mmCIF file of C-alpha atoms in Angstrom:
data_model
loop_
_atom_site.group_PDB
_atom_site.id
_atom_site.type_symbol
_atom_site.label_atom_id
_atom_site.label_comp_id
_atom_site.label_asym_id
_atom_site.label_seq_id
_atom_site.Cartn_x
_atom_site.Cartn_y
_atom_site.Cartn_z
ATOM 1 C CA UNK A 1 -55.622 38.489 40.472
ATOM 2 C CA UNK A 2 -55.602 41.349 38.096
ATOM 3 C CA UNK A 3 -56.122 41.066 34.271
ATOM 4 C CA UNK A 4 -52.573 42.631 33.403
ATOM 5 C CA UNK A 5 -50.902 40.030 35.722
ATOM 6 C CA UNK A 6 -52.649 37.113 33.847
ATOM 7 C CA UNK A 7 -51.556 38.202 30.671
ATOM 8 C CA UNK A 8 -47.742 38.295 31.941
ATOM 9 C CA UNK A 9 -48.079 34.546 32.955
ATOM 10 C CA UNK A 10 -47.015 31.879 30.560
ATOM 11 C CA UNK A 11 -49.365 29.229 29.660
ATOM 12 C CA UNK A 12 -48.664 25.867 29.932
ATOM 13 C CA UNK A 13 -47.925 24.324 26.468
ATOM 14 C CA UNK A 14 -50.763 21.454 25.468
ATOM 15 C CA UNK A 15 -49.271 18.008 25.933
ATOM 16 C CA UNK A 16 -51.524 16.670 23.127
ATOM 17 C CA UNK A 17 -50.272 19.415 20.708
ATOM 18 C CA UNK A 18 -46.649 18.864 21.956
ATOM 19 C CA UNK A 19 -46.800 15.038 20.672
ATOM 20 C CA UNK A 20 -49.217 15.481 17.837
ATOM 21 C CA UNK A 21 -52.072 13.742 19.198
ATOM 22 C CA UNK A 22 -55.436 14.793 17.264
ATOM 23 C CA UNK A 23 -57.406 11.480 18.490
ATOM 24 C CA UNK A 24 -57.215 10.304 22.268
ATOM 25 C CA UNK A 25 -57.696 6.593 21.938
ATOM 26 C CA UNK A 26 -59.646 5.396 24.990
ATOM 27 C CA UNK A 27 -57.524 2.018 24.558
ATOM 28 C CA UNK A 28 -54.584 3.847 24.987
ATOM 29 C CA UNK A 29 -54.147 3.578 29.159
ATOM 30 C CA UNK A 30 -50.697 4.925 29.395
ATOM 31 C CA UNK A 31 -52.102 8.665 27.882
ATOM 32 C CA UNK A 32 -55.131 8.497 30.065
ATOM 33 C CA UNK A 33 -53.399 7.925 33.352
ATOM 34 C CA UNK A 34 -51.105 11.011 33.053
ATOM 35 C CA UNK A 35 -54.406 13.022 32.935
ATOM 36 C CA UNK A 36 -55.678 11.121 36.067
ATOM 37 C CA UNK A 37 -54.875 11.782 39.921
ATOM 38 C CA UNK A 38 -54.064 8.965 42.411
ATOM 39 C CA UNK A 39 -57.848 8.586 43.326
ATOM 40 C CA UNK A 40 -58.732 8.140 39.694
ATOM 41 C CA UNK A 41 -60.728 11.570 39.281
ATOM 42 C CA UNK A 42 -59.456 13.552 35.778
ATOM 43 C CA UNK A 43 -57.455 16.422 36.632
ATOM 44 C CA UNK A 44 -58.779 19.895 35.507
ATOM 45 C CA UNK A 45 -56.913 21.596 32.188
ATOM 46 C CA UNK A 46 -55.735 24.525 34.299
ATOM 47 C CA UNK A 47 -53.610 22.011 36.105
ATOM 48 C CA UNK A 48 -52.676 19.573 32.649
ATOM 49 C CA UNK A 49 -52.373 22.432 30.216
ATOM 50 C CA UNK A 50 -54.494 20.829 27.910
ATOM 51 C CA UNK A 51 -56.940 22.871 25.552
ATOM 52 C CA UNK A 52 -61.071 22.972 26.250
ATOM 53 C CA UNK A 53 -61.482 20.608 22.980
ATOM 54 C CA UNK A 54 -58.777 18.506 24.202
ATOM 55 C CA UNK A 55 -60.394 18.111 27.642
ATOM 56 C CA UNK A 56 -63.758 17.164 26.213
ATOM 57 C CA UNK A 57 -61.908 14.242 24.123
ATOM 58 C CA UNK A 58 -60.140 13.339 27.033
ATOM 59 C CA UNK A 59 -63.159 13.409 29.091
ATOM 60 C CA UNK A 60 -64.842 10.975 26.866
ATOM 61 C CA UNK A 61 -62.188 8.485 26.237
ATOM 62 C CA UNK A 62 -61.547 8.154 30.159
ATOM 63 C CA UNK A 63 -65.518 7.338 30.024
ATOM 64 C CA UNK A 64 -65.282 4.701 27.268
ATOM 65 C CA UNK A 65 -62.331 3.216 29.198
ATOM 66 C CA UNK A 66 -63.975 3.028 32.442
ATOM 67 C CA UNK A 67 -67.226 1.536 30.698
ATOM 68 C CA UNK A 68 -64.989 -1.123 29.105
ATOM 69 C CA UNK A 69 -63.249 -1.711 32.673
ATOM 70 C CA UNK A 70 -59.980 -0.447 31.330
ATOM 71 C CA UNK A 71 -59.509 2.302 33.818
ATOM 72 C CA UNK A 72 -61.369 1.980 37.480
ATOM 73 C CA UNK A 73 -64.001 4.419 38.495
ATOM 74 C CA UNK A 74 -62.097 4.863 41.812
ATOM 75 C CA UNK A 75 -58.688 3.763 43.105
ATOM 76 C CA UNK A 76 -58.228 0.613 44.764
ATOM 77 C CA UNK A 77 -57.400 2.409 48.253
ATOM 78 C CA UNK A 78 -60.677 4.069 47.963
ATOM 79 C CA UNK A 79 -63.102 0.885 47.500
#
């Protein structure tokens, strides 16, 4: 892809900014599950549209939730 074509493609809106979420809480599982795929992996920000800073906060929140067993490390079918 050419850089000029990249400028013409619209970026996805940040879903965290749309909902005015400034702090991603590790206890809010419904929000965190939106950013995980069916295997339990964190989706990249090019797919979700989250900013780089938001992606880092999501990553740490998912890690905290996994450590406290609120989210699984792998999906049920993968075990």
